[in-house]
Short mmCIF file of C-alpha atoms in Angstrom, two decimals:
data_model
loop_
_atom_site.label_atom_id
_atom_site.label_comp_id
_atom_site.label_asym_id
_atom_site.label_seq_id
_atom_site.Cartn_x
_atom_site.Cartn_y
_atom_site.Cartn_z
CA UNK Q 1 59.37 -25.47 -32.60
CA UNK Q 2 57.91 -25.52 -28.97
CA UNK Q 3 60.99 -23.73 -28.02
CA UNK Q 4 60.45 -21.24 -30.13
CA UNK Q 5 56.15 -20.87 -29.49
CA UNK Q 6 57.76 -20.53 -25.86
CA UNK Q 7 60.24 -17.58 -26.59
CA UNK Q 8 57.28 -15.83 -28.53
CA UNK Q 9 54.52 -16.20 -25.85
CA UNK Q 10 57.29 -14.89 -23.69
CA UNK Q 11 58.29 -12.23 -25.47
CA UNK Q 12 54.32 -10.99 -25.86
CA UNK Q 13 54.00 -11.34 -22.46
CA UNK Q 14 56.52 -8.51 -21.60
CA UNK Q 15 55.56 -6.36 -24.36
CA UNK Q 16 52.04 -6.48 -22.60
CA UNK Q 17 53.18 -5.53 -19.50
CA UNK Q 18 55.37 -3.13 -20.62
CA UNK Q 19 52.60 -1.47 -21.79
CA UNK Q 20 50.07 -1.83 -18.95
CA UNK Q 21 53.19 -0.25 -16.96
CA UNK Q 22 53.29 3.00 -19.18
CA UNK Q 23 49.55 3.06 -18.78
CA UNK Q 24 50.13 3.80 -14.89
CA UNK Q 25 53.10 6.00 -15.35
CA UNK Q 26 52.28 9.22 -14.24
CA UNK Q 27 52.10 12.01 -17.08
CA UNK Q 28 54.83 14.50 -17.52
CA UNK Q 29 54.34 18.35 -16.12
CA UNK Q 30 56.10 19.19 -19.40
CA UNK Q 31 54.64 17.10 -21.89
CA UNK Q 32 51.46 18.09 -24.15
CA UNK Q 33 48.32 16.07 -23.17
CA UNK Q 34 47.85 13.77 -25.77
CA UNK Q 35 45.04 12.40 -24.82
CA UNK Q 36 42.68 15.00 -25.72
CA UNK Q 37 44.89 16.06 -29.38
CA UNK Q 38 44.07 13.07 -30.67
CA UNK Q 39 40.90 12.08 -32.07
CA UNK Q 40 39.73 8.44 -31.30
CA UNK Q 41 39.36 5.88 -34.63
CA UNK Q 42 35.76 5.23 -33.51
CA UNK Q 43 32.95 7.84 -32.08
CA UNK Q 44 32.21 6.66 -28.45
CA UNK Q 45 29.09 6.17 -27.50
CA UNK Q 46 28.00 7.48 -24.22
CA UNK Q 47 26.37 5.33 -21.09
CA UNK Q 48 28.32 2.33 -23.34
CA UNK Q 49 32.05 3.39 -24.06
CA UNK Q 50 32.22 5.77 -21.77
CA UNK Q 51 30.36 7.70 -18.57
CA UNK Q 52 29.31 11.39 -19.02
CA UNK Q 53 30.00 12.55 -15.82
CA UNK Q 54 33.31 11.04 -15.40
CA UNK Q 55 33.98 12.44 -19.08
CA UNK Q 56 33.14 15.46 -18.21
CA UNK Q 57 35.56 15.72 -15.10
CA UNK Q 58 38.40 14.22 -17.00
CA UNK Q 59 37.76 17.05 -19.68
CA UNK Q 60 37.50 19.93 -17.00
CA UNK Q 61 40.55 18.69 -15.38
CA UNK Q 62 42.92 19.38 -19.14
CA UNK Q 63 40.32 23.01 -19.14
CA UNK Q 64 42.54 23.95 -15.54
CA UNK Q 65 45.77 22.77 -17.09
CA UNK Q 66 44.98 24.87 -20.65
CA UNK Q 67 43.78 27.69 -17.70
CA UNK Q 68 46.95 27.81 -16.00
CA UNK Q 69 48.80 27.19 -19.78
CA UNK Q 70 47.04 30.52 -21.08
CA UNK Q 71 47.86 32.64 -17.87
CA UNK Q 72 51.54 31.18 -17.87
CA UNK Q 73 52.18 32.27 -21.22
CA UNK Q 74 50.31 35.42 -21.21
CA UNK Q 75 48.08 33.87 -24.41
CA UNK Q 76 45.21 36.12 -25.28
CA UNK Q 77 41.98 33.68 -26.44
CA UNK Q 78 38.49 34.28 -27.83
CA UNK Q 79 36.08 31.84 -27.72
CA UNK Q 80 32.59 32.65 -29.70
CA UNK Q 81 29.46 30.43 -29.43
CA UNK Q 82 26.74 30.70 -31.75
CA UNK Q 83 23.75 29.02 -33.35
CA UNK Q 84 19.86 28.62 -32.94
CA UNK Q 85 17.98 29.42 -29.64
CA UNK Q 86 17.95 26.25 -27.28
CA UNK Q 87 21.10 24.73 -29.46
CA UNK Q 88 23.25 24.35 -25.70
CA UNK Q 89 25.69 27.08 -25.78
CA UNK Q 90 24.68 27.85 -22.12
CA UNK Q 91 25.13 24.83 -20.99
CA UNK Q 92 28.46 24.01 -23.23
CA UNK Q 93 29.96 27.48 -21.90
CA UNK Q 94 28.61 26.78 -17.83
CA UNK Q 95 30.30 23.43 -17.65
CA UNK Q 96 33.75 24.79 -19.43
CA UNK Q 97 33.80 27.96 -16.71
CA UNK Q 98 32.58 26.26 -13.55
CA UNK Q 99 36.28 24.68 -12.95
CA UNK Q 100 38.08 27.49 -14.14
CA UNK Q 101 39.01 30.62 -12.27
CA UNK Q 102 36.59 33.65 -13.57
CA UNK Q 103 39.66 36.16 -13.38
CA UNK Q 104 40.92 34.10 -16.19
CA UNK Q 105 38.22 32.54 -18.10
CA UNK Q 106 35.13 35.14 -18.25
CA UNK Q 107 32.12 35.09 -20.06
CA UNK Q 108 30.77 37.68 -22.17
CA UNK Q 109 27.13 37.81 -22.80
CA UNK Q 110 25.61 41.49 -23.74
CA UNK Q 111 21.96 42.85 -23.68
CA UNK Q 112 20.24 44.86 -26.81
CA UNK Q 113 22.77 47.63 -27.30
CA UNK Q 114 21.60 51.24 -25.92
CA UNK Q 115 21.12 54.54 -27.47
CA UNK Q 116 24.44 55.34 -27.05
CA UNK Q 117 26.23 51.74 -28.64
CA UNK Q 118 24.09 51.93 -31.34
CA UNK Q 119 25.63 55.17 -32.83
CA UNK Q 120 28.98 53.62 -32.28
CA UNK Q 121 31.00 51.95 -34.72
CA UNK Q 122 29.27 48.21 -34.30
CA UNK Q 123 32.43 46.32 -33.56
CA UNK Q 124 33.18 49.08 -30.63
CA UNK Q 125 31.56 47.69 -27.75
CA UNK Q 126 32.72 43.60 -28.21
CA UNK Q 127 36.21 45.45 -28.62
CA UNK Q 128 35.85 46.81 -24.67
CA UNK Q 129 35.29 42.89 -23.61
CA UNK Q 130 38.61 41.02 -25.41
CA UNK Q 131 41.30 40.18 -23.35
CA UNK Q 132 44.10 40.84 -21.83
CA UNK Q 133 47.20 38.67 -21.88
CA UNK Q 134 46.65 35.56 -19.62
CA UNK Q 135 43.27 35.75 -20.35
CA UNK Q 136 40.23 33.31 -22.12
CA UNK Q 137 36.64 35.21 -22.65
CA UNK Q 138 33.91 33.34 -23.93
CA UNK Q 139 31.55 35.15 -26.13
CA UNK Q 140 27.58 34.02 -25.32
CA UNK Q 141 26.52 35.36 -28.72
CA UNK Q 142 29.07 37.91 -30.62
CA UNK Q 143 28.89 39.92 -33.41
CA UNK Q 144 27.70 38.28 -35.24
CA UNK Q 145 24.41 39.40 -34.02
CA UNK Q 146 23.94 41.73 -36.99
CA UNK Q 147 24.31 38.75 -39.95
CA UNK Q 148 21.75 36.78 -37.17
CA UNK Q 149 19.04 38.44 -35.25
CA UNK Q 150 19.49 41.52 -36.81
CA UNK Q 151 19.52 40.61 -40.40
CA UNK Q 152 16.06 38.02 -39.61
CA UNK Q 153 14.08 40.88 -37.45
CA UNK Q 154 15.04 43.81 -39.25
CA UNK Q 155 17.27 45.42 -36.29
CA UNK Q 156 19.45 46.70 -39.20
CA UNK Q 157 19.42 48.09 -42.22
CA UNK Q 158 20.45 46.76 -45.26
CA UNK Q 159 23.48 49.27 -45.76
CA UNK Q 160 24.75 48.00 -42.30
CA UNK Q 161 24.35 44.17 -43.16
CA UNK Q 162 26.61 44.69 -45.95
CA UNK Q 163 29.23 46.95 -44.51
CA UNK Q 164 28.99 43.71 -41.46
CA UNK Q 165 29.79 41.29 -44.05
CA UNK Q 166 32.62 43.49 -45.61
CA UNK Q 167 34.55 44.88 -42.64
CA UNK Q 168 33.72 40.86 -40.59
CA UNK Q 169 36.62 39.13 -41.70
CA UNK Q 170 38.91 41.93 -42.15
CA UNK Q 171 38.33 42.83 -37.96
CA UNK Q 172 38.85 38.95 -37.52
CA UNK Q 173 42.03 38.89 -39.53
CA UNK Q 174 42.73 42.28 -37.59
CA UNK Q 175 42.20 40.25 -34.02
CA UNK Q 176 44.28 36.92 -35.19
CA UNK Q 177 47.46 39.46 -36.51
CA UNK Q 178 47.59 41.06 -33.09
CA UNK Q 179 48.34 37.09 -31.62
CA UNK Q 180 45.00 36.58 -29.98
CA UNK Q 181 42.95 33.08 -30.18
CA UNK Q 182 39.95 33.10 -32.09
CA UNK Q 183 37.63 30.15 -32.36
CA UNK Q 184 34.14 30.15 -33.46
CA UNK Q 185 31.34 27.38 -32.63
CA UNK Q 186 28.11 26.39 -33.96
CA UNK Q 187 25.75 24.93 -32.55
CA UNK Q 188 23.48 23.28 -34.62
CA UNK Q 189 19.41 21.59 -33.86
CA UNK Q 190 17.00 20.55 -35.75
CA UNK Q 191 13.63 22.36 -35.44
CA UNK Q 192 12.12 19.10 -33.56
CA UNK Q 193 14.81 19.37 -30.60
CA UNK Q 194 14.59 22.80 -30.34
CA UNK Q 195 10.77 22.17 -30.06
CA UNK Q 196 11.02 19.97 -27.56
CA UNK Q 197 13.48 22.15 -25.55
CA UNK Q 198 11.17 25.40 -25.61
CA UNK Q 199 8.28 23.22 -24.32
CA UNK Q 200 10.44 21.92 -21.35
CA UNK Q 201 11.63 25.39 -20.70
CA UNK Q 202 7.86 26.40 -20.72
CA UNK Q 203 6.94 23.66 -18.34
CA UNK Q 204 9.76 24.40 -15.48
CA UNK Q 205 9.31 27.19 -13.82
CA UNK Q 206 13.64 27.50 -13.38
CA UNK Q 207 13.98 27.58 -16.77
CA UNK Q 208 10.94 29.50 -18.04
CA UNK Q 209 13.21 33.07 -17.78
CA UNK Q 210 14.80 31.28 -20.45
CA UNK Q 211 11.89 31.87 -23.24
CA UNK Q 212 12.07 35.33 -24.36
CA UNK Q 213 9.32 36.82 -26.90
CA UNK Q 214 12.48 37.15 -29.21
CA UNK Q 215 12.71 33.11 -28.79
CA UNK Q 216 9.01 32.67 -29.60
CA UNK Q 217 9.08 34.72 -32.75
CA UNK Q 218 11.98 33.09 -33.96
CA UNK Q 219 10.25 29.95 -34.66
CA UNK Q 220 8.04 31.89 -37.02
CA UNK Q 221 11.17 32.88 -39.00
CA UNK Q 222 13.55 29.15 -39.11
CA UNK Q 223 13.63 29.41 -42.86
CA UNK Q 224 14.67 32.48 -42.49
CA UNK Q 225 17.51 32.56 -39.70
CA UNK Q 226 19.01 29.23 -42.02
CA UNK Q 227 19.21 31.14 -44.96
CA UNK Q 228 21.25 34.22 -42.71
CA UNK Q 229 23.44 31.45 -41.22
CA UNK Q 230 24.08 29.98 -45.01
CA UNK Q 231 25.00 33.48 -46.04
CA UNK Q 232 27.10 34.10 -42.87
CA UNK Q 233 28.97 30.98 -43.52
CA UNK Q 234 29.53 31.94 -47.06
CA UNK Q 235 31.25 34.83 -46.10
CA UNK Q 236 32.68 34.65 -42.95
CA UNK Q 237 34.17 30.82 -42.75
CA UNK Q 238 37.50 31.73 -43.84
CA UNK Q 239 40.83 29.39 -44.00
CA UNK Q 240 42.01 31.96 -40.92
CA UNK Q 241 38.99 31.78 -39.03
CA UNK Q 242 36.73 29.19 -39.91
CA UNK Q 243 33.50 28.17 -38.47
CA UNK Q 244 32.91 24.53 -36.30
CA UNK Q 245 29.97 23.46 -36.47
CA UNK Q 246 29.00 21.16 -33.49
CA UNK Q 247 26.10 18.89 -33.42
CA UNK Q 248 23.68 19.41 -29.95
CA UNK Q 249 20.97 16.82 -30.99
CA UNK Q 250 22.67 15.18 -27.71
CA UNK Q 251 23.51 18.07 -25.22
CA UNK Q 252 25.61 16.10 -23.20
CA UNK Q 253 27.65 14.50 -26.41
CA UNK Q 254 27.66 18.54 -27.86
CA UNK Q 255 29.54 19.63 -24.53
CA UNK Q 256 32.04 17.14 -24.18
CA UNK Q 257 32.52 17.73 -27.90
CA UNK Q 258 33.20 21.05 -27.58
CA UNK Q 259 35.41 20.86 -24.40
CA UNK Q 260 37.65 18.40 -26.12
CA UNK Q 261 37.78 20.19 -29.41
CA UNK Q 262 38.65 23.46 -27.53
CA UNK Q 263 41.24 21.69 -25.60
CA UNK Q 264 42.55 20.25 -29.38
CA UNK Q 265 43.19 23.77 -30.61
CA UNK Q 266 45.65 24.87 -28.22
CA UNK Q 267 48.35 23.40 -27.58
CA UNK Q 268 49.74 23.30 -23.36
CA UNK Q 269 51.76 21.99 -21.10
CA UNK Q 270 50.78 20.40 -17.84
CA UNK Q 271 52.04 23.02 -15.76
CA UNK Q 272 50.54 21.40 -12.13
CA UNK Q 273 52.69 22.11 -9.67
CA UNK Q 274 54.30 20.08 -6.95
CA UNK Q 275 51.56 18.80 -3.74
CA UNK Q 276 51.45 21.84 -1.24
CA UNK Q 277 51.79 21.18 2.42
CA UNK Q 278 49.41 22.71 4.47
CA UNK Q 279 50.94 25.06 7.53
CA UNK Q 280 49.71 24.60 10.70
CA UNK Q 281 47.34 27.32 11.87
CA UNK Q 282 49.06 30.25 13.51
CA UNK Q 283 47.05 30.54 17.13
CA UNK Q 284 47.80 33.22 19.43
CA UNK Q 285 46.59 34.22 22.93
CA UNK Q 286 44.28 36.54 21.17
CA UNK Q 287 40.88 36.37 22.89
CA UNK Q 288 38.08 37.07 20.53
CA UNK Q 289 34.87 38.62 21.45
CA UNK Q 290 31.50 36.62 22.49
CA UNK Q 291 30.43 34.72 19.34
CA UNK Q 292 26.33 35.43 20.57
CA UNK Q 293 27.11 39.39 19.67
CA UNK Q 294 27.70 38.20 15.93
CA UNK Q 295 24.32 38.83 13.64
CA UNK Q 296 23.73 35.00 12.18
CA UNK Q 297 21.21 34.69 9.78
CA UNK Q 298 18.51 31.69 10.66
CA UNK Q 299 19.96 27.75 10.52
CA UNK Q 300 16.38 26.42 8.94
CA UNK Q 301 18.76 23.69 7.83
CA UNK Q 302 21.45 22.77 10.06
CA UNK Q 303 23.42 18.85 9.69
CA UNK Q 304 23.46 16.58 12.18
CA UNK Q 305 27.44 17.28 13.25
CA UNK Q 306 27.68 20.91 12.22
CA UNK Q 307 31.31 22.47 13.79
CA UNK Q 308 30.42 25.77 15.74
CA UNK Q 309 31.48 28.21 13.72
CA UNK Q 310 34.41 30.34 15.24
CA UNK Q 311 35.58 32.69 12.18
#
């Protein structure tokens, strides 16, 4: 029997280091992250299971590799983020670009259509912003400004509302048969947070540009703009293209949410490639001009070992 209790504690105890050992093994440039296509058993809870920031780096580290996946393979991909004013699309949509390279990944966010866009067929000028093979574009607000904004302040009338909800999924069918990504996002807030966002935008002066009169009367019309989403939804969260709805109570828990939901819905291949070795810097007897005849704008700051600056 002790033999045997022997052999099994044995046995464990190579098991357990077989596993710490494929812990450390570095991950395959060919194999799918798994990692962030699978969802954990148990929701984990920031500042306890795990740090934001060093989340959030993790997260933007798969966003390159999906980059790099989506330019490889020539993918097309729409992103479109949506909800109420103050929900955290911004900030969802800044910390998913700021890694990435903006020739691939660009973000879309358009002002009140002119004279000109307005007599256009509606869908015309998002059409002019979609991309190009190898490309991602995030959508800051899409279309579906006319079942939104429009429908709540009376921007359309009620002819175009209904020809929107007709001709909606039809274009978004239209989009997904020609091979490009579409994924929609909600943000959703309750009118408490959203509240207590507006005030803190009023009270900073660097994020008071933030609040426009558009914002303010919104809160005048919540039940309102729920209904329009409700209807929206009914209509427009197909089996094709369906709607995710993402909780931004927590702005920090909505953007890693997002990221690794993103990163979920497209499959890619770690496509890093080898380390790069640097070259050593070509120098030739070239002798440059006086550096004092160069125009440099005023060092108010300067560090304490600054390099002179010879470019």
């Amino acid at each position: 029997m002790a033999n045997k209790s022997k052999k099994k504690q044995k046995e464990a105890k190579v098991e357990r280091r077989q596993k710490a050992e494929k812990g450390k093994r570095p991950e395959s440039n060919t194999s799918v992250s798994a990692s962030v296509h699978s969802s954990p058993s148990i929701a984990l809870q920031l500042g306890k299971d795990c740090n934001y920031e060093r989340e959030l780096r993790r997260l933007q580290v798969e966003l390159v590799k999906l980059q790099e996946w989506i330019r490889s393979e020539g993918m097309r991909v729409v992103v479109l983020f949506e909800g109420r004013d103050a929900a955290g699309k911004g900030g969802a949509i800044k910390r998913i670009t700021e890694s990435l390279n903006p020739r691939v990944c660009r973000v879309v966010a358009l002002a009140t259509p002119t004279e000109r866009e307005k007599a256009q067929w509606y869908f015309q000028r998002y059409v002019a912003h979609l991309p190009a093979a190898g490309e991602m574009v995030l959508f800051d607000r899409s279309w579906y400004n006319r079942a939104g904004v429009e429908r709540v302040m009376g921007f359309c009338s009620e002819r175009q509302y209904q020809e929107f909800m007709q001709s909606c999924p039809e274009f978004e069918r239209m989009l997904l048969r020609s091979g490009i990504v579409l994924l929609k996002y909600w943000f959703s807030v309750s009118d408490a947070e959203q509240e207590r966002r507006f005030q803190d935008r009023m009270d900073k002066p660097t994020k008071r540009w933030k609040i426009s009169p558009m914002d303010l009367e919104s809160r005048k019309h919540w039940a309102d703009y729920s209904r329009a989403k409700d209807e929206m939804f009914a209509i427009t969260d197909t089996k094709q293209s369906p709607w995710f709805v993402v909780n931004a109570e927590n702005k920090e828990c909505a953007r890693l949410n997002v990221i690794r939901h993103l990163l979920s819905m497209i499959p890619y291949r770690d496509l890093t490639p080898e380390p790069l070795k640097l070259p050593a810097l070509g120098k030739s007897k070239y002798v440059r001009p006086p550096i004092q005849e160069q125009n440099f704008i005023p060092e108010v700051y300067k560090w304490r070992h600054e390099p002179k600056a010879s470019s």
